[in-house]
Amino acid sequence: MRTIPIRLRLTLWYCLIFGLLMIMITTSIYLIHRTSHYREVDRSLVSISEYILNGTYTELDKGVSLSKIQLEAKNVSLNGVAFAIEDISGVSIATGGGALKRPDITLPEMHGMREPLHTFTDQDQIRYRMYVQTIVYHDEILGYVLSEISLSNIDRSMNFLLWLIVSFTLFGLGLAALSGWYLARKAFQPIAMITDTAQAIAHTQGFGQRVMYEGARDELGLLVETFNEMLQSLENAYLSQKRFTENASHELRAPLTTIRGNIDILQAVERMPESERIEILDDMKREAVRMSRLVAELLTLARADAGQEIAFEVVDVNEITSEVIDEMLNWNSVVEIESQLGPSALVWGSRDLIKQLVIILLDNAIRYTPQGGTVRIRTKKEHGRVHIEIIDTGIGVSEQELPHIFERFYRGELARIHFPAGTGLGLPIARWIVEQHQAQIIVLSEQGKGTQMIVKLTALL
Ligand SMILES: Nc1ncnc2c1ncn2[C@@H]1O[C@H](COP(=O)(O)OP(=O)(O)OP(=O)(O)O)[C@@H](O)[C@H]1O
Ligand SMILES: [Mg+2]
């Protein structure tokens, strides 16, 4: 049963139920009709027969012998009924309504049967209905009253009715099958379209395809909509993964090319002034450092994508922040760093990740603040949350750039000039860390004035 398509199964069920219903209705109509017609025939046979029998008794009462009886049946509407009065030996005494067809059995035999009404068929295959009544006078059987009618008209009309019913039922069934098939096809059209699209995607990997369905927004319409939304998000994920791989290989190729070029120079030039050699080696070292940072960042993001397990513990945000500030103070001599750490700021989180988060934000604030500027870092507790605020007076981010700064490899135009060695992976990592801690990050920035980054972590106490 599983291999029969649903469409066909539905149609078959539809036809079966419809057919059964049709057969039930038409059969009952036919049977009711038929019974009432044949009953009507019997009734007229019986009533005519009774009339004749009564007339016979009246004559007998008058003293007329049975063989002399002459009946006036002019006033009776015979309606196609033929009758005869016969004596016990079968001699016809009186007839009316035409000649009688006789069944193959004798009258006493016929009368011996319990049922006085009999149906028989003549050699021309025409059916007759006959009613036999005995004339009993003073306890003596004198003869019989026979009345008979041909059933050919009723049989013909009944056959015609049967034919009509069968043809209408078959026609109705055909119509039901066609409309059932059409309806099922129409109802399953979106599913067929989804299957086609899914198959096309499986063959071509073209996530840009969509199911083009413009029907009602019913259950199937919603299914198509959801399927298209799913395709959209798959396409986005696929494209961003593709972009990420392209960007990553591009970013990795640049420092490698520089390092290889410098090695070539070192190999080719035998006598090189010491200062130039040192400069080339410095250049190589810088690129190698940049590359190892890039690789470390890529690794973090790859782990993030793989759903890495993170160990949480009680973490003091103030402790981490001051640790990062101390490290930063060692290499920064360009901007002034002001710190203002609140009292206890305990959160449930990963020490390493929160430290990485603070480094990324502070690193940006210092890098994108020109000489003479100030970077303020502040922690505080507010409404059950620990805030880490990093505020700088640097180059800021333009309104157009702001929505993109958390995208992988995205770098602001001014930022590229200010710090060409950046990779654009800092903030995407920061965002992932924030998500892992179910925290919030807010960015307020104005180009030329400065940037404010606020992280809100859930406080433990
Ligand atoms: N404090 C800031 N001031 C001005 N612009 C900023 C600041 N922080 C982030 N940005 C903007 O956001 C962009 C993305 O920052 P992100 O830290 O992700 O990358 P990056 O700093 O360019 O490179 P790296 O991955 O090496 O840190 C930056 O290029 C810059 O345009
Ligand atoms: Mg950065």
Coordinates of C-alpha atoms and ligand atoms in Angstrom, one line a residue:
M1 CA 0.0 0.0 0.0
R2 CA 2.9 2.3 0.7
T3 CA 4.1 2.4 -2.9
I4 CA 0.7 3.7 -4.2
P5 CA 0.9 7.5 -4.5
I6 CA -1.2 9.4 -1.9
R7 CA -3.0 11.2 -4.8
L8 CA -4.2 7.9 -6.2
R9 CA -5.0 6.5 -2.8
L10 CA -7.1 9.5 -2.0
T11 CA -8.9 9.3 -5.3
L12 CA -9.6 5.6 -4.8
W13 CA -11.0 6.2 -1.3
Y14 CA -13.1 9.0 -2.6
C15 CA -14.5 6.8 -5.4
L16 CA -15.1 3.9 -3.0
I17 CA -17.1 6.0 -0.5
F18 CA -18.9 7.8 -3.3
G19 CA -19.6 4.6 -5.1
L20 CA -21.0 2.8 -2.0
L21 CA -23.2 5.8 -1.2
M22 CA -24.5 5.9 -4.8
I23 CA -25.1 2.2 -4.9
M24 CA -26.9 2.3 -1.5
I25 CA -29.2 5.2 -2.6
T26 CA -30.0 4.0 -6.1
T27 CA -30.6 0.4 -5.0
S28 CA -33.1 1.5 -2.3
I29 CA -34.8 3.8 -4.8
Y30 CA -35.0 0.9 -7.3
L31 CA -36.2 -1.6 -4.8
I32 CA -38.9 0.7 -3.3
H33 CA -40.1 1.6 -6.8
R34 CA -40.2 -2.0 -8.0
T35 CA -42.0 -3.3 -4.9
S36 CA -44.7 -0.7 -5.1
H37 CA -45.3 -1.3 -8.8
Y38 CA -45.6 -5.1 -8.5
R39 CA -47.8 -4.7 -5.4
E40 CA -50.1 -2.4 -7.4
V41 CA -50.4 -5.1 -10.1
D42 CA -51.3 -7.7 -7.4
R43 CA -53.8 -5.4 -5.9
S44 CA -55.7 -4.8 -9.2
L45 CA -55.6 -8.6 -9.9
V46 CA -57.1 -9.3 -6.5
S47 CA -59.7 -6.7 -6.7
I48 CA -61.0 -7.7 -10.2
S49 CA -60.9 -11.3 -9.1
E50 CA -62.9 -10.6 -6.0
Y51 CA -65.5 -8.7 -8.1
I52 CA -65.9 -11.6 -10.4
L53 CA -66.1 -14.1 -7.6
N54 CA -68.8 -12.0 -5.9
G55 CA -70.7 -11.8 -9.2
T56 CA -70.5 -15.6 -9.5
Y57 CA -71.8 -16.2 -6.0
T58 CA -74.7 -13.8 -6.7
E59 CA -75.6 -15.8 -9.8
L60 CA -75.3 -19.1 -7.9
D61 CA -77.5 -17.7 -5.1
K62 CA -80.1 -16.9 -7.8
G63 CA -80.1 -20.6 -8.6
V64 CA -78.1 -20.3 -11.9
S65 CA -75.8 -23.3 -12.3
L66 CA -72.1 -22.5 -12.8
S67 CA -72.0 -23.6 -16.4
K68 CA -74.8 -21.2 -17.3
I69 CA -73.3 -18.2 -15.6
Q70 CA -72.9 -15.2 -17.8
L71 CA -71.1 -12.3 -16.3
E72 CA -71.4 -8.7 -17.1
A73 CA -68.0 -7.2 -16.6
K74 CA -68.6 -4.1 -18.7
N75 CA -68.6 -1.7 -15.8
V76 CA -65.3 -3.0 -14.5
S77 CA -62.1 -1.3 -15.8
L78 CA -60.0 -4.2 -16.5
N79 CA -56.7 -2.3 -16.9
G80 CA -55.1 -5.0 -19.0
V81 CA -56.3 -7.8 -16.7
A82 CA -57.8 -10.9 -18.4
F83 CA -60.0 -13.2 -16.5
A84 CA -61.8 -16.5 -16.8
I85 CA -64.2 -18.7 -14.9
E86 CA -63.5 -22.4 -15.3
D87 CA -65.2 -25.3 -13.8
I88 CA -63.4 -28.0 -11.9
S89 CA -62.4 -29.9 -15.0
G90 CA -61.0 -26.8 -16.7
V91 CA -63.8 -26.0 -19.1
S92 CA -64.1 -22.3 -19.6
I93 CA -67.4 -20.8 -18.6
A94 CA -66.8 -17.1 -19.0
T95 CA -63.9 -14.9 -20.1
G96 CA -63.0 -11.3 -20.3
G97 CA -60.1 -9.0 -21.3
G98 CA -58.7 -11.5 -23.9
A99 CA -57.2 -14.9 -23.9
L100 CA -55.4 -16.2 -20.9
K101 CA -51.9 -17.6 -21.0
R102 CA -51.6 -20.7 -19.0
P103 CA -48.7 -21.9 -16.9
D104 CA -47.4 -25.4 -17.4
I105 CA -49.1 -26.7 -14.2
T106 CA -52.8 -27.5 -13.7
L107 CA -55.2 -25.4 -11.8
P108 CA -55.5 -27.8 -8.8
E109 CA -51.8 -28.0 -8.7
M110 CA -51.5 -24.2 -8.8
H111 CA -54.2 -23.8 -6.2
G112 CA -52.5 -26.4 -4.1
M113 CA -49.6 -24.1 -3.7
R114 CA -50.0 -21.9 -0.7
E115 CA -49.6 -18.7 -2.6
P116 CA -52.7 -17.9 -4.9
L117 CA -50.6 -15.4 -6.9
H118 CA -48.2 -16.9 -9.4
T119 CA -45.7 -15.5 -11.8
F120 CA -44.8 -17.5 -14.9
T121 CA -43.0 -16.9 -18.2
D122 CA -44.3 -17.9 -21.6
Q123 CA -42.3 -19.2 -24.6
D124 CA -41.7 -15.6 -25.7
Q125 CA -40.1 -14.9 -22.4
I126 CA -42.9 -12.6 -21.4
R127 CA -43.8 -12.8 -17.7
Y128 CA -47.4 -13.0 -16.5
R129 CA -48.9 -12.7 -13.1
M130 CA -51.9 -14.9 -12.3
Y131 CA -54.3 -15.0 -9.4
V132 CA -56.3 -18.1 -8.8
Q133 CA -59.4 -18.3 -6.6
T134 CA -61.6 -21.3 -6.0
I135 CA -65.3 -21.0 -6.2
V136 CA -66.5 -22.8 -3.1
Y137 CA -70.3 -23.1 -2.9
H138 CA -71.9 -25.0 0.0
D139 CA -68.6 -26.6 0.8
E140 CA -68.1 -27.9 -2.7
I141 CA -65.4 -26.7 -5.1
L142 CA -67.2 -25.8 -8.3
G143 CA -64.4 -24.2 -10.2
Y144 CA -61.9 -21.4 -10.4
V145 CA -61.7 -17.7 -11.1
L146 CA -58.5 -16.8 -12.9
S147 CA -57.3 -13.4 -13.4
E148 CA -54.0 -12.6 -15.2
I149 CA -52.0 -9.7 -16.4
S150 CA -48.9 -9.4 -18.6
L151 CA -45.9 -8.0 -16.7
S152 CA -44.1 -7.0 -19.9
N153 CA -44.7 -3.2 -19.5
I154 CA -43.7 -3.1 -15.9
D155 CA -40.7 -5.3 -16.6
R156 CA -39.6 -3.1 -19.4
S157 CA -40.0 0.0 -17.4
M158 CA -38.1 -1.6 -14.5
N159 CA -35.3 -2.7 -16.8
F160 CA -35.1 0.8 -18.2
L161 CA -34.9 2.2 -14.6
L162 CA -32.2 -0.3 -13.8
W163 CA -30.3 0.6 -16.9
L164 CA -30.7 4.3 -16.0
I165 CA -29.5 3.8 -12.5
V166 CA -26.5 1.7 -13.5
S167 CA -25.4 4.2 -16.2
F168 CA -25.9 7.1 -13.9
T169 CA -23.9 5.4 -11.1
L170 CA -21.1 4.5 -13.6
F171 CA -21.2 8.0 -15.0
G172 CA -21.2 9.5 -11.4
L173 CA -18.3 7.2 -10.4
G174 CA -16.3 8.3 -13.5
L175 CA -17.0 11.9 -12.7
A176 CA -16.1 11.3 -9.0
A177 CA -12.8 9.7 -10.1
L178 CA -11.9 12.5 -12.4
S179 CA -12.8 15.3 -9.9
G180 CA -11.2 13.4 -7.1
W181 CA -8.0 13.0 -9.1
Y182 CA -8.1 16.7 -10.1
L183 CA -8.7 17.8 -6.5
A184 CA -6.0 15.6 -5.1
R185 CA -3.6 16.8 -7.8
K186 CA -4.5 20.4 -7.0
A187 CA -4.2 19.9 -3.3
F188 CA -0.8 18.2 -3.6
Q189 CA 0.6 20.5 -6.2
P190 CA 2.7 22.5 -3.6
I191 CA 4.1 19.3 -2.3
A192 CA 5.1 18.2 -5.8
M193 CA 6.7 21.6 -6.3
I194 CA 8.6 21.3 -3.1
T195 CA 9.8 17.9 -4.1
D196 CA 10.9 19.2 -7.5
T197 CA 12.8 22.1 -6.0
A198 CA 14.4 19.9 -3.4
Q199 CA 15.5 17.5 -6.1
A200 CA 16.8 20.3 -8.2
I201 CA 18.8 21.7 -5.3
A202 CA 20.2 18.2 -4.5
H203 CA 21.5 18.0 -8.1
T204 CA 22.8 21.5 -8.6
Q205 CA 23.4 22.8 -5.0
G206 CA 21.7 26.0 -6.2
F207 CA 20.2 27.2 -2.9
G208 CA 18.9 30.3 -4.8
Q209 CA 15.9 28.3 -6.1
R210 CA 12.5 28.8 -4.6
V211 CA 9.1 27.1 -4.8
M212 CA 6.9 29.4 -7.0
Y213 CA 3.5 28.9 -5.5
E214 CA 0.8 31.5 -5.5
G215 CA -2.1 29.6 -3.9
A216 CA -4.0 30.3 -0.8
R217 CA -2.1 30.8 2.5
D218 CA -3.6 27.5 3.9
E219 CA -1.6 24.7 5.6
L220 CA 0.1 23.8 2.3
G221 CA 0.7 27.5 1.5
L222 CA 2.3 27.9 4.9
L223 CA 4.4 24.8 4.2
V224 CA 5.7 26.3 1.0
E225 CA 6.4 29.6 2.8
T226 CA 8.3 27.8 5.5
F227 CA 10.2 25.8 3.0
N228 CA 11.2 28.9 1.1
E229 CA 12.3 30.6 4.4
M230 CA 14.3 27.6 5.2
L231 CA 16.0 27.8 1.8
Q232 CA 16.6 31.4 2.3
S233 CA 18.4 30.8 5.6
L234 CA 20.3 27.8 4.1
E235 CA 21.3 30.0 1.2
N236 CA 22.5 32.7 3.6
A237 CA 24.5 30.2 5.6
Y238 CA 25.9 28.7 2.5
L239 CA 26.9 32.0 1.0
S240 CA 28.4 33.3 4.3
Q241 CA 30.4 30.1 4.7
K242 CA 31.6 30.5 1.1
R243 CA 32.5 34.1 1.7
F244 CA 34.2 33.2 4.9
T245 CA 36.4 30.5 3.3
E246 CA 37.2 32.9 0.4
N247 CA 38.1 35.7 2.7
A248 CA 40.1 33.4 5.0
S249 CA 42.2 32.0 2.2
H250 CA 42.7 35.5 0.8
E251 CA 43.8 36.9 4.2
L252 CA 46.2 34.0 4.7
R253 CA 47.7 34.3 1.3
A254 CA 48.7 38.0 1.7
P255 CA 51.1 37.5 4.6
L256 CA 52.5 34.3 3.0
T257 CA 53.2 36.1 -0.2
T258 CA 55.0 38.9 1.7
I259 CA 57.1 36.3 3.6
R260 CA 58.0 34.4 0.5
G261 CA 58.9 37.5 -1.4
N262 CA 61.2 38.6 1.5
I263 CA 62.8 35.1 1.6
D264 CA 63.4 35.4 -2.1
I265 CA 65.1 38.8 -1.7
L266 CA 67.3 37.4 1.2
Q267 CA 68.3 34.4 -0.9
A268 CA 69.0 36.5 -4.1
V269 CA 70.9 39.4 -2.6
E270 CA 74.2 38.2 -1.1
R271 CA 75.6 41.5 0.2
M272 CA 72.9 43.5 1.8
P273 CA 73.3 46.4 4.2
E274 CA 72.6 45.3 7.7
S275 CA 69.8 47.9 8.2
E276 CA 67.9 46.6 5.1
R277 CA 68.3 43.0 6.3
I278 CA 66.9 43.9 9.7
E279 CA 64.0 45.8 8.0
I280 CA 63.2 42.8 5.8
L281 CA 63.3 40.4 8.8
D282 CA 61.1 42.8 10.8
D283 CA 58.6 42.8 8.0
M284 CA 58.6 39.0 7.9
K285 CA 58.1 38.9 11.7
R286 CA 55.2 41.3 11.5
E287 CA 53.5 39.2 8.9
A288 CA 54.1 36.0 10.7
V289 CA 52.6 37.5 13.9
R290 CA 49.7 38.7 12.0
M291 CA 49.2 35.3 10.4
S292 CA 49.4 33.5 13.7
R293 CA 46.8 35.9 15.1
L294 CA 44.6 35.3 12.1
V295 CA 44.9 31.6 12.4
A296 CA 44.1 31.8 16.2
E297 CA 41.0 33.9 15.4
L298 CA 39.9 31.5 12.6
L299 CA 40.3 28.6 15.0
T300 CA 38.1 30.4 17.6
L301 CA 35.4 31.0 15.0
A302 CA 35.6 27.4 13.6
R303 CA 35.2 26.1 17.2
A304 CA 32.3 28.5 17.7
D305 CA 30.7 27.2 14.5
A306 CA 31.2 23.6 15.6
G307 CA 29.3 24.4 18.9
Q308 CA 32.3 24.0 21.2
E309 CA 31.6 23.1 24.8
I310 CA 32.4 25.9 27.2
A311 CA 33.3 25.4 30.8
F312 CA 31.6 28.0 33.0
E313 CA 32.8 29.1 36.4
V314 CA 32.4 32.1 38.8
V315 CA 34.3 34.9 37.2
D316 CA 35.2 38.3 38.6
V317 CA 34.9 40.8 35.7
N318 CA 36.9 43.5 37.6
E319 CA 39.8 41.2 38.0
I320 CA 39.9 40.2 34.3
T321 CA 39.5 43.8 33.2
S322 CA 42.3 45.1 35.3
E323 CA 44.5 42.3 34.1
V324 CA 43.8 43.2 30.5
I325 CA 44.4 46.9 31.2
D326 CA 47.8 46.1 32.7
E327 CA 48.8 44.1 29.7
M328 CA 47.6 46.8 27.3
L329 CA 49.4 49.5 29.2
N330 CA 52.7 47.7 28.4
W331 CA 52.5 48.3 24.6
N332 CA 50.3 51.3 24.3
S333 CA 51.9 54.7 24.8
V334 CA 49.7 56.6 22.3
V335 CA 46.4 57.1 24.1
E336 CA 45.5 57.7 27.7
I337 CA 43.7 54.8 29.4
E338 CA 41.4 55.7 32.3
S339 CA 39.9 52.9 34.3
Q340 CA 37.1 53.1 36.8
L341 CA 36.3 49.7 38.2
G342 CA 33.2 49.2 40.5
P343 CA 33.1 46.9 43.5
S344 CA 32.5 43.2 43.2
A345 CA 31.3 42.1 39.7
L346 CA 30.8 38.4 39.7
V347 CA 29.3 36.6 36.8
W348 CA 28.8 33.0 35.7
G349 CA 30.9 32.5 32.6
S350 CA 34.2 31.5 31.0
R351 CA 37.2 33.3 32.3
D352 CA 39.2 32.9 29.0
L353 CA 36.3 34.0 26.8
I354 CA 35.4 37.1 28.9
K355 CA 39.1 38.1 28.9
Q356 CA 39.2 37.6 25.1
L357 CA 36.1 39.8 24.8
V358 CA 37.6 42.6 26.8
I359 CA 40.9 42.4 24.9
I360 CA 39.0 42.6 21.5
L361 CA 37.0 45.7 22.6
L362 CA 39.9 47.5 24.3
D363 CA 42.2 46.7 21.4
N364 CA 39.7 48.3 19.0
A365 CA 39.3 51.3 21.2
I366 CA 43.0 51.9 21.5
R367 CA 43.7 51.1 17.8
Y368 CA 41.0 53.4 16.4
T369 CA 41.8 56.3 18.7
P370 CA 44.5 58.7 17.4
Q371 CA 47.3 60.0 19.5
G372 CA 46.2 62.2 22.3
G373 CA 42.8 60.6 22.6
T374 CA 41.4 58.9 25.7
V375 CA 40.0 55.4 26.3
R376 CA 37.9 55.0 29.4
I377 CA 37.0 51.6 30.7
R378 CA 34.4 51.3 33.4
T379 CA 32.6 48.4 35.2
K380 CA 29.5 48.8 37.2
K381 CA 26.5 46.8 38.5
E382 CA 23.1 48.0 37.5
H383 CA 19.7 46.2 37.7
G384 CA 21.2 42.8 38.3
R385 CA 23.7 43.2 35.5
V386 CA 27.4 43.8 35.3
H387 CA 28.3 46.4 32.7
I388 CA 31.6 46.7 31.0
E389 CA 31.8 50.0 29.2
I390 CA 34.7 50.9 26.9
I391 CA 34.5 54.5 25.7
D392 CA 36.9 56.1 23.3
T393 CA 37.4 59.4 21.6
G394 CA 38.6 57.8 18.4
I395 CA 37.6 57.8 14.7
G396 CA 34.1 56.3 15.3
V397 CA 32.0 54.3 12.9
S398 CA 29.8 55.9 10.3
E399 CA 26.0 55.2 10.3
Q400 CA 26.3 53.2 7.1
E401 CA 29.1 51.0 8.5
L402 CA 27.6 50.4 11.9
P403 CA 25.2 47.6 10.9
H404 CA 28.1 45.6 9.4
I405 CA 30.8 45.8 12.0
F406 CA 29.9 42.4 13.5
E407 CA 30.2 40.6 10.1
R408 CA 33.2 38.4 9.6
F409 CA 36.1 40.1 7.8
Y410 CA 34.3 43.4 7.7
R411 CA 36.5 46.4 8.2
G412 CA 35.6 50.1 8.2
E413 CA 37.1 52.3 5.5
L414 CA 38.9 54.6 8.0
A415 CA 39.9 51.6 10.1
R416 CA 41.8 50.1 7.2
I417 CA 43.8 53.3 6.8
H418 CA 44.4 53.6 10.5
F419 CA 45.4 50.0 11.1
P420 CA 46.1 48.1 7.9
A421 CA 47.0 44.8 9.7
G422 CA 43.5 44.2 11.0
T423 CA 41.5 41.2 9.9
G424 CA 37.9 42.1 10.8
L425 CA 37.4 39.0 13.0
G426 CA 37.5 40.7 16.4
L427 CA 33.9 41.8 16.7
P428 CA 32.4 38.6 15.2
I429 CA 34.3 36.7 18.0
A430 CA 33.1 39.2 20.6
R431 CA 29.5 38.7 19.5
W432 CA 29.8 35.0 19.7
I433 CA 31.2 35.3 23.2
V434 CA 28.4 37.6 24.2
E435 CA 25.9 35.1 22.8
Q436 CA 27.4 32.3 24.7
H437 CA 26.9 34.2 28.0
Q438 CA 23.4 35.2 27.0
A439 CA 24.6 38.8 27.4
Q440 CA 24.0 41.9 25.4
I441 CA 26.4 44.2 23.5
I442 CA 25.4 47.8 22.7
V443 CA 27.4 50.0 20.3
L444 CA 27.0 53.8 20.2
S445 CA 29.3 55.5 17.8
E446 CA 29.6 58.7 15.9
Q447 CA 32.2 59.3 13.1
G448 CA 35.0 61.6 14.2
K449 CA 33.8 61.7 17.8
G450 CA 34.2 58.3 19.3
T451 CA 32.7 54.9 20.1
Q452 CA 31.0 53.5 23.1
M453 CA 30.8 49.7 23.6
I454 CA 28.7 48.4 26.5
V455 CA 28.5 44.7 27.4
K456 CA 25.8 43.7 29.9
L457 CA 26.4 40.4 31.6
T458 CA 24.0 38.8 34.1
A459 CA 25.4 39.4 37.7
L460 CA 25.8 36.4 40.0
L461 CA 25.0 38.2 43.3
Ligands
LIG1 N1 36.4 51.4 18.9 C1 36.2 51.5 17.6 N2 36.3 52.7 17.0 C2 36.1 52.8 15.6 N3 35.8 51.8 14.8 C3 35.6 50.6 15.4 C4 35.8 50.4 16.8 N4 35.6 49.1 17.0 C5 35.3 48.5 15.9 N5 35.3 49.4 14.9 C6 35.0 49.2 13.5 O1 34.5 47.8 13.3 C7 35.3 47.1 12.4 C8 35.4 45.7 12.8 O2 36.1 45.5 14.0 P1 36.9 44.2 14.3 O3 37.5 44.3 15.6 O4 35.9 43.1 14.0 O5 38.0 44.1 13.1 P2 39.3 45.0 13.0 O6 39.5 45.7 14.3 O7 39.2 45.8 11.8 O8 40.3 43.8 12.8 P3 40.8 42.8 14.0 O9 40.1 41.5 13.6 O10 42.3 42.7 13.7 O11 40.5 43.3 15.3 C9 36.6 47.8 12.4 O12 37.3 47.6 11.1 C10 36.2 49.3 12.5 O13 35.8 49.8 11.3
MG2 MG 39.6 44.8 16.1

